[in-house]
CSV table of C-alpha atoms in Angstrom, one decimal:
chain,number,residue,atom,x,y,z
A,1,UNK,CA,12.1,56.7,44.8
A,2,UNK,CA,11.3,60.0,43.3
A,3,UNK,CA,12.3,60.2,39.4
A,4,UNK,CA,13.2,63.6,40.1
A,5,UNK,CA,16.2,62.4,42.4
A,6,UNK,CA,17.3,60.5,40.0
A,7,UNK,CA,20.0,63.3,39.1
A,8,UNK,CA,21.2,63.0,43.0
A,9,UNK,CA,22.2,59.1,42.9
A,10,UNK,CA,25.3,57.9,41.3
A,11,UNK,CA,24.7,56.4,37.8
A,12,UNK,CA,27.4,53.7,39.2
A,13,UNK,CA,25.2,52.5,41.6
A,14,UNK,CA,22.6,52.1,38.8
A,15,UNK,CA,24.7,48.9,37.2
A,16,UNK,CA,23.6,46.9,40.9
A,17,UNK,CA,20.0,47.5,39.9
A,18,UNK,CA,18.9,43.9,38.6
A,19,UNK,CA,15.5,43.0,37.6
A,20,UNK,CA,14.4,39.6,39.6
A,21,UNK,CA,14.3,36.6,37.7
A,22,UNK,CA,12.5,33.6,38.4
A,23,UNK,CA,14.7,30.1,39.0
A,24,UNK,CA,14.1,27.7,36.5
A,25,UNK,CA,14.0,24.4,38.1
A,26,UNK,CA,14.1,21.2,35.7
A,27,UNK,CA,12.5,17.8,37.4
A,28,UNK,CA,15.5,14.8,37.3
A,29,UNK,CA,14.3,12.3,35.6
A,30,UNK,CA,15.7,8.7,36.2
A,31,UNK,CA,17.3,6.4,33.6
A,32,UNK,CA,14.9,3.2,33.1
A,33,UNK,CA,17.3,1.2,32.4
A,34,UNK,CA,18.6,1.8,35.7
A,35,UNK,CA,16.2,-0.8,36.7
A,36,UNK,CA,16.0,-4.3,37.9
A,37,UNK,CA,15.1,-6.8,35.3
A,38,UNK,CA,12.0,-7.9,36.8
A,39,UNK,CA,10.9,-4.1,37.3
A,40,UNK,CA,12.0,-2.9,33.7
A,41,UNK,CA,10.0,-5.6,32.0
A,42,UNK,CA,7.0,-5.2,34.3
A,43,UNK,CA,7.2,-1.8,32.9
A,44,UNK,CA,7.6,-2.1,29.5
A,45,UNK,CA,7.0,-5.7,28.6
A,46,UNK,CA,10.4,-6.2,27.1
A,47,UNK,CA,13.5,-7.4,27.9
A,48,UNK,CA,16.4,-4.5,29.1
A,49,UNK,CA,18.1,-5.9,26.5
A,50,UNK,CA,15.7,-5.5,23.9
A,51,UNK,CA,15.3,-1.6,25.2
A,52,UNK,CA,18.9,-1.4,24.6
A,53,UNK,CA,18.9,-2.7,21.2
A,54,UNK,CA,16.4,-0.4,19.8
A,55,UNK,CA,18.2,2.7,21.9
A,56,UNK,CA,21.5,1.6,19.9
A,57,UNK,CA,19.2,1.8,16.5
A,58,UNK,CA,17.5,5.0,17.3
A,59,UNK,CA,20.1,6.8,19.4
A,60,UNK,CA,21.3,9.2,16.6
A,61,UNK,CA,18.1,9.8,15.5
A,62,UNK,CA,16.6,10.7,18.4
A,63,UNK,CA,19.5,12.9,19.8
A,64,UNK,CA,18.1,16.4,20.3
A,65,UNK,CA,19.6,20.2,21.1
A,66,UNK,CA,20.3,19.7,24.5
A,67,UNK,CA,18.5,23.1,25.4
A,68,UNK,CA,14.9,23.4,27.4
A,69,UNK,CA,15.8,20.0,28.7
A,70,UNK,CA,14.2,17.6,26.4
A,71,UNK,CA,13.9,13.6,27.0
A,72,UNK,CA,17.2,11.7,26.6
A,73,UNK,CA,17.1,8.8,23.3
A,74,UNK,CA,16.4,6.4,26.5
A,75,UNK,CA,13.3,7.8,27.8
A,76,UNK,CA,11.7,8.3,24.1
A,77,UNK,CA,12.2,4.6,23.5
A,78,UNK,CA,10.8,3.2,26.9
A,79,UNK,CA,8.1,5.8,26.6
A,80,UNK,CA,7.0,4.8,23.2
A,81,UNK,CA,7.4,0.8,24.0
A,82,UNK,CA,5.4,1.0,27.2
A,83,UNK,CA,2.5,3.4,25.4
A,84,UNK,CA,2.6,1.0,21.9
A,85,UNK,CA,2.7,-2.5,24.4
A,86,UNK,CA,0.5,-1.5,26.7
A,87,UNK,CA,-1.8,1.0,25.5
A,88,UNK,CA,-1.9,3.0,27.8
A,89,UNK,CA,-3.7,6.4,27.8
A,90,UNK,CA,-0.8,8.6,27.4
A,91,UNK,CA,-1.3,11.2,30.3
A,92,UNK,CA,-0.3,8.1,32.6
A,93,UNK,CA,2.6,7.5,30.5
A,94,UNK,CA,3.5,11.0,31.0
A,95,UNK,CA,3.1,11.1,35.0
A,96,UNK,CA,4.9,8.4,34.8
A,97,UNK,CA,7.8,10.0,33.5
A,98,UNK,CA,7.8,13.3,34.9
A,99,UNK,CA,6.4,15.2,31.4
A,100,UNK,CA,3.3,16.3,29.8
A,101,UNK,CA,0.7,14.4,27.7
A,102,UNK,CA,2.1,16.1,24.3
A,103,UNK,CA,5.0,15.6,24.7
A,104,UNK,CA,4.3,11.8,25.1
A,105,UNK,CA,2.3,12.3,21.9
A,106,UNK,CA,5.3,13.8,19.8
A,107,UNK,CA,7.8,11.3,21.7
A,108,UNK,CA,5.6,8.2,20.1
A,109,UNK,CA,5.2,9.9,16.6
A,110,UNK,CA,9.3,10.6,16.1
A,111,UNK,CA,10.3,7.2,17.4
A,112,UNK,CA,7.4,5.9,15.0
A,113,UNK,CA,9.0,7.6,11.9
A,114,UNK,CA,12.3,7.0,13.2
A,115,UNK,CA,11.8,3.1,12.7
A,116,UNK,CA,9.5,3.2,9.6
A,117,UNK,CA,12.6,4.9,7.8
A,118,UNK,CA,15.0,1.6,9.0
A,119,UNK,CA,12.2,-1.1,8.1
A,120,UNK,CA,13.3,-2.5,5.0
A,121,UNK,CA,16.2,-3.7,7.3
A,122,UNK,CA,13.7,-6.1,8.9
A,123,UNK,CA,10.7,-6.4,7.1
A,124,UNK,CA,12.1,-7.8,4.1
A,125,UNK,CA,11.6,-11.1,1.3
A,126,UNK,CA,13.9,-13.6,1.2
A,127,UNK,CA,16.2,-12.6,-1.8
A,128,UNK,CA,18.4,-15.5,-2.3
A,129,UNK,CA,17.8,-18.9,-3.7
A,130,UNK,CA,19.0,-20.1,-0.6
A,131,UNK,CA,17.1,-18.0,1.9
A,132,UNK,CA,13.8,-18.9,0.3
A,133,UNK,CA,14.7,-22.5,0.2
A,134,UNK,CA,15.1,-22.1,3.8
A,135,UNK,CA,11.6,-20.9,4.2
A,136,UNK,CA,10.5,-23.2,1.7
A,137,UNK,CA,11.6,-26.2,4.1
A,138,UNK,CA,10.2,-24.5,7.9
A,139,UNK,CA,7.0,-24.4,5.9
A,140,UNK,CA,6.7,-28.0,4.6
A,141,UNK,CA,7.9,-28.9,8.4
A,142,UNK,CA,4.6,-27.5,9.3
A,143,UNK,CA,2.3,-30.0,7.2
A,144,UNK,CA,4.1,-30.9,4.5
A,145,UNK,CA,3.0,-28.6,1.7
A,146,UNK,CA,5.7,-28.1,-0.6
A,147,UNK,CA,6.9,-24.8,-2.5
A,148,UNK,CA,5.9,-22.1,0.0
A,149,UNK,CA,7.7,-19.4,0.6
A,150,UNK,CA,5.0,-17.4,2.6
A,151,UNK,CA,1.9,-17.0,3.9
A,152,UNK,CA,-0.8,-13.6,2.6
A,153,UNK,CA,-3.3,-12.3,4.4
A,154,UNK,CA,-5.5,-8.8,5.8
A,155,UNK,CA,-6.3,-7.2,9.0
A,156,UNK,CA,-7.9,-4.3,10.0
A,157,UNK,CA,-6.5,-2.6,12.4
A,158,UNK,CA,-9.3,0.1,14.6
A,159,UNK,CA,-8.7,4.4,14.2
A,160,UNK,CA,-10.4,7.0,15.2
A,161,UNK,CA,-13.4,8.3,13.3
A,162,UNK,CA,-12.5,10.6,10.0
A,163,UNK,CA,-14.0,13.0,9.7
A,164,UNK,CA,-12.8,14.6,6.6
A,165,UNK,CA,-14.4,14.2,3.0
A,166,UNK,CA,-14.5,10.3,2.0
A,167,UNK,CA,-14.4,9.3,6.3
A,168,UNK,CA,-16.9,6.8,5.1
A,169,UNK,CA,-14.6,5.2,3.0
A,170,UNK,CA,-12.4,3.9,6.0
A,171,UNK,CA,-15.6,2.4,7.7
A,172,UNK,CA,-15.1,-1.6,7.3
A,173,UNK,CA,-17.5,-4.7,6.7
A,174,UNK,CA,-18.0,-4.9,10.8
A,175,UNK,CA,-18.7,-1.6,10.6
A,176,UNK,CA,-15.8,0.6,12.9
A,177,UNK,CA,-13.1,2.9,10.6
A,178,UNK,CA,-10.0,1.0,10.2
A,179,UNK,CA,-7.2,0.4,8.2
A,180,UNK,CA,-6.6,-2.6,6.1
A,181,UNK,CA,-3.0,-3.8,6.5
A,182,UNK,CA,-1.8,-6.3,4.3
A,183,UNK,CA,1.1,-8.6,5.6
A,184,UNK,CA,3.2,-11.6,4.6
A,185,UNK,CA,4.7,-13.8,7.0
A,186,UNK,CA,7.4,-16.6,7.4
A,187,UNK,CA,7.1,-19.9,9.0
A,188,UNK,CA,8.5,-18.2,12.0
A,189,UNK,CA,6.1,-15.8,12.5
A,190,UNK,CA,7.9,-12.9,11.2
A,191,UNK,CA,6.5,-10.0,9.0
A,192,UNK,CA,8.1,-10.0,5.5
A,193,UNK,CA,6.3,-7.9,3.6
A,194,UNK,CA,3.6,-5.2,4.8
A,195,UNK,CA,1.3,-2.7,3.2
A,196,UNK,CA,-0.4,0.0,5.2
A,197,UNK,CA,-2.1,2.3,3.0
A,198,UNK,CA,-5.6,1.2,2.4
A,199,UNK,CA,-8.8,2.2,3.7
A,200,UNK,CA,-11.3,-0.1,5.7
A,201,UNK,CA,-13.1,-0.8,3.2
A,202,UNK,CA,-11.2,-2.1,0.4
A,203,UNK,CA,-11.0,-5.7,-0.5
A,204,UNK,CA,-8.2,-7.7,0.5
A,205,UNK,CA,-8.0,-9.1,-3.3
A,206,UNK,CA,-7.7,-5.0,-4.9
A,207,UNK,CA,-5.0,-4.6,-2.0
A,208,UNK,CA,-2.6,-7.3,-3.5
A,209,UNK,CA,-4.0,-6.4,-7.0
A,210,UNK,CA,-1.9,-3.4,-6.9
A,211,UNK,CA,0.9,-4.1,-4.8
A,212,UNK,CA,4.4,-4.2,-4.9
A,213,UNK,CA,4.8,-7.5,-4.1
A,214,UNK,CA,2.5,-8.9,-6.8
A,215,UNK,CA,4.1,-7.4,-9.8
A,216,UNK,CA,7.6,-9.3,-7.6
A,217,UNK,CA,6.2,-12.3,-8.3
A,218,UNK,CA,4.9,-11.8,-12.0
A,219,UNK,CA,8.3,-10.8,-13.0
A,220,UNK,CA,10.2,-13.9,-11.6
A,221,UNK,CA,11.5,-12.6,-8.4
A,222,UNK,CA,10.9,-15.7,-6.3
A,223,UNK,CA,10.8,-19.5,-6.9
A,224,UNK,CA,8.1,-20.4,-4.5
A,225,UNK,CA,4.3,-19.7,-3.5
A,226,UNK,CA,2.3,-17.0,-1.2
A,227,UNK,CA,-0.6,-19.6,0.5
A,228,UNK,CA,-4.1,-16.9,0.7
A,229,UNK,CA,-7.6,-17.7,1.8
A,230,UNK,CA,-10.4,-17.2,-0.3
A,231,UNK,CA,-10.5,-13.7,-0.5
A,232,UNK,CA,-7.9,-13.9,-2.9
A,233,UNK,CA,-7.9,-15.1,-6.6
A,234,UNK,CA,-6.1,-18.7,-7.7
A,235,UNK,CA,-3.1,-17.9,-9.8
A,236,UNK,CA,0.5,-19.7,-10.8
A,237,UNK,CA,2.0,-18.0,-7.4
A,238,UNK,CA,-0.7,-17.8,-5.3
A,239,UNK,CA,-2.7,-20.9,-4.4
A,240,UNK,CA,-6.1,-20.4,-2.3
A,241,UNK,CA,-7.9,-23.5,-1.0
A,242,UNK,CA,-10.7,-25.5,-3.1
A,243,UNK,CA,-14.4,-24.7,-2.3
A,244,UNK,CA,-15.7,-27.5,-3.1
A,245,UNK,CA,-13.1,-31.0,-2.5
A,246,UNK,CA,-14.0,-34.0,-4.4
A,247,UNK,CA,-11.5,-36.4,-4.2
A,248,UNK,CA,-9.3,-37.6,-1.2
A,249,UNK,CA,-6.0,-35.6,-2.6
A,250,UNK,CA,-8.0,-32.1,-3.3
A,251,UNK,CA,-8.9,-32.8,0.6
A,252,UNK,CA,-5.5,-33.4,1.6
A,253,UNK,CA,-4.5,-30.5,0.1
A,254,UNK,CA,-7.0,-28.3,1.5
A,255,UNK,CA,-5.6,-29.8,5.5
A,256,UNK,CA,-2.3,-28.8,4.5
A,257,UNK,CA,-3.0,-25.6,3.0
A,258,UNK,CA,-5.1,-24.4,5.8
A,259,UNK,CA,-3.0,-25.8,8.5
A,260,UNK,CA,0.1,-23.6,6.7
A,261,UNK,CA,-1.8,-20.8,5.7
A,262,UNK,CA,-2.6,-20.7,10.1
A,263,UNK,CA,0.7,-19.4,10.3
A,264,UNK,CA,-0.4,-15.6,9.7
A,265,UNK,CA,-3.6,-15.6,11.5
A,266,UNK,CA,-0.9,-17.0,14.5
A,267,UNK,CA,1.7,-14.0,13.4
A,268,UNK,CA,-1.4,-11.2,13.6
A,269,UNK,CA,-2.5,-13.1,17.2
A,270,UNK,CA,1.6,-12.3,18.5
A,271,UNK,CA,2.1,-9.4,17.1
A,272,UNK,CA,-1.3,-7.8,18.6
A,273,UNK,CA,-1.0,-9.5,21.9
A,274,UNK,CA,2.5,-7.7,21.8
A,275,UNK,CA,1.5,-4.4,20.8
A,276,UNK,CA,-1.9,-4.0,22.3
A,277,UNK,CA,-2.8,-0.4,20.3
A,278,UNK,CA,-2.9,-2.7,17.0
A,279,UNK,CA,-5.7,-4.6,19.0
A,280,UNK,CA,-7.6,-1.8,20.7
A,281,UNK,CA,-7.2,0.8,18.1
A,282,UNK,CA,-4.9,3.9,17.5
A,283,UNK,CA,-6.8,7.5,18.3
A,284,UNK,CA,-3.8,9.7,16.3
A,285,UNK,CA,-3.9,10.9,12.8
A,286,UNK,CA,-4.1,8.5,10.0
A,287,UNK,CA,-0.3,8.9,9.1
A,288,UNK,CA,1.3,8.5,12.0
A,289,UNK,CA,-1.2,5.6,12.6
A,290,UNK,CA,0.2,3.9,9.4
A,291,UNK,CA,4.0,4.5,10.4
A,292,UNK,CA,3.1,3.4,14.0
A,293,UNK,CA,2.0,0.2,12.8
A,294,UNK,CA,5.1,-0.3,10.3
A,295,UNK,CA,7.3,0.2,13.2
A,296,UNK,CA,5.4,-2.0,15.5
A,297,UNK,CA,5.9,-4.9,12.4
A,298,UNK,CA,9.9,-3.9,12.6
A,299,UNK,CA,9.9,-4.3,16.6
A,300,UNK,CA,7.9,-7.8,16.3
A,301,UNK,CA,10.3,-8.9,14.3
A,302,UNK,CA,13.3,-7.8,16.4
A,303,UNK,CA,11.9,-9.2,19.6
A,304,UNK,CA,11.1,-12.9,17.5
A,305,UNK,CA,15.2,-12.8,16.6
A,306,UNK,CA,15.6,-11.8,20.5
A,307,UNK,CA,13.5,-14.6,21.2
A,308,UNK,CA,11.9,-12.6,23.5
A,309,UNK,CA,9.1,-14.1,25.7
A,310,UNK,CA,5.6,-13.1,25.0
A,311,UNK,CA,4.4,-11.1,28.3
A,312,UNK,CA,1.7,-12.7,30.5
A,313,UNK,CA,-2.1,-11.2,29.7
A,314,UNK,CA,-5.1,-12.2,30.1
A,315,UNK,CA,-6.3,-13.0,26.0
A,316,UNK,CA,-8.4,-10.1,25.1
A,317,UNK,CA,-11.9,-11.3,23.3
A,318,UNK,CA,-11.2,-9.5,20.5
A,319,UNK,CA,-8.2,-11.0,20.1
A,320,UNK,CA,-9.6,-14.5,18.9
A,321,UNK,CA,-9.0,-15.1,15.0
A,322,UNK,CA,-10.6,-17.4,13.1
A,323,UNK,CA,-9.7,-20.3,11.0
A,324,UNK,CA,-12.8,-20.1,9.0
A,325,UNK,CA,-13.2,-19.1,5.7
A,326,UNK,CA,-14.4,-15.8,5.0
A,327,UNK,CA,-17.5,-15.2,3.1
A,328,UNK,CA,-16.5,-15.2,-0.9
A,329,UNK,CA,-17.0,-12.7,-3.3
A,330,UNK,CA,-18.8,-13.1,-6.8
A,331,UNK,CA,-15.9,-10.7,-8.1
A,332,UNK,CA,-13.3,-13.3,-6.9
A,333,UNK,CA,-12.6,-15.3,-9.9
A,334,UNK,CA,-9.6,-17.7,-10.1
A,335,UNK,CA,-7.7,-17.2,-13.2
A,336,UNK,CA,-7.5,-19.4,-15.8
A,337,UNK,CA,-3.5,-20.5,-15.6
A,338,UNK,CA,-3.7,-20.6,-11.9
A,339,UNK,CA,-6.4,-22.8,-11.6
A,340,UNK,CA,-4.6,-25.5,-14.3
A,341,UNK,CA,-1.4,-25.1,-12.1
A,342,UNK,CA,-2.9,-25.6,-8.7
A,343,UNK,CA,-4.7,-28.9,-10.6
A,344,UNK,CA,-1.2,-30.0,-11.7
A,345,UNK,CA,0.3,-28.9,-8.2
A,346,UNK,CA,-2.0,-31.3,-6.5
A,347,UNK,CA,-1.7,-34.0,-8.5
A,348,UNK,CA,1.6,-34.0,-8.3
A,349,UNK,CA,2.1,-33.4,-4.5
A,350,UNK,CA,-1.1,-34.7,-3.3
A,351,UNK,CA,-2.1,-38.1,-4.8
């Protein structure tokens, strides 16, 4: 059309004149939980029911402006299950569920944060008098040591390389950059108390040194006793085993302190062979690696109240812990009133 015809043509007609658009078209994506059992947890290696309790935690949280089409509260939980449990490189997750690779990345790290900010509703001490005598008693089922209330100990868990200023720092005895997560367990398995803040290569002893937890149990907060290896100092409420037995009830009380201390070497061997990305490493950055493993810690615990089964793998190497002690440091010295208590402890318990 010639612009200088422009003055021949009705300006009416002009208002029909529509520039073409291009149709939007948003892919339907399916509700997992649409599925058959048997399909769901071959999936996600939990139960629908277990999806459906941490969609009925999360759902608020991860309710988004329904504009540009984002991923419903269901699809963010299933996708961050399935890529936590299976460790799985995320651009499958993503084909998988009709999206892109970030957005499976930004999925995992809001329902990661979402959970750390609920955990002290399941990762938590027993408080009462009565709930630690109930641990107190599963623990003495186990082998008959008396007066435990939980059991203390460290593992790394693999990252990426850091790069950054003081990388080096998160670079472990065995020689791969980790994170050195501290945990205390129950009897059943369960995490009670975590701390996910140190580097690689800090000692397992400085870790507890300046905990929380510690200054708990120096101010009175509990009646019974954390069980540690010998990584860990003697003292009133932390008892280690004796590195050198002499009589028969020093022996007897290092078999039942190392058969109840077992109990958190077999808590980190479930809670890895549930959440494989605490076994083969996390390749994020280092905080939402330290929130991802907090929330993994809150969904072990929820799926050991589920009772929900374990799901059929092969055991990964890796994934062997050892029952050994681990090499002692010079720096690790018992202190004085802990060593006279554990003397008394066993003489009174043991003989």
């Amino acid at each position: 059309m010639d612009i200088n015809d422009m003055d021949l043509m009705d300006f009416e007609d002009m208002d029909s004149i529509e520039p073409s658009r291009q149709t939007i078209r948003y892919r339907r994506r399916a509700n997992p939980f649409l599925l058959e059992e048997p399909d769901f947890k071959s999936k996600y290696r939990f139960s629908k029911s277990f999806g459906q309790k941490l969609l009925d935690l999360l759902r608020e949280d991860l309710a988004h402006d329904p504009r540009g089409c984002p991923l419903s509260p269901e699809l963010q939980v299933v996708c961050a299950l399935r890529n936590w449990a299976r460790h799985e490189i995320q651009d499958d997750t993503a084909d998988l569920h009709g999206v892109s690779q970030p957005v499976i990345s930004k999925t995992c790290k809001e329902v990661a944060e979402c959970l750390s900010r609920i955990s002290r509703r399941f990762i938590k001490m027993p408080a009462t008098l009565i709930d630690q005598e109930e641990s107190m008693r599963k623990f003495r089922s186990i082998a008959g040591f008396p007066m435990v209330i939980g059991a203390i100990d460290c593992t790394h868990i693999r990252i990426k390389k850091v790069s950054a200023d003081g990388g080096q720092l998160y670079i472990n005895r065995k020689g791969y950059p980790s994170i050195n997560v501290q945990v205390v367990c129950d009897a059943d398995l369960k995490i009670m108390d975590i701390v996910t803040r140190w580097r690689g290569s800090v000692h397992d002893s400085r870790i507890f040194r300046e905990c929380r937890l510690k200054e708990r149990f120096e101010a009175g907060a509990f009646s019974g006793l954390l069980l540690g290896d010998s990584g860990y100092p003697c003292t009133s409420y932390l008892f280690t085993p004796l590195l050198n037995p002499s009589t028969q009830a020093e022996e007897n009380y290092n078999r039942c302190h190392i058969r109840t201390r077992n109990t958190v070497e077999r808590c980190f061997g479930l809670w890895k062979q549930r959440f494989r990305c605490l076994l083969r490493g996390m390749f994020g950055d280092i905080e939402t690696a330290k929130k991802t493993i907090v929330a993994c810690a809150v969904l072990h615990n929820l799926a050991i109240d589920m009772r929900e089964d374990v799901f059929p793998e092969e055991e990964d190497p890796q994934e062997q812990t050892s029952s050994q002690e681990p090499v002692v440091q010079a720096a690790i010295r018992n202190t004085v009133r802990g060593s006279i208590r554990r003397r008394q402890f066993i003489e009174t318990h043991f003989n």
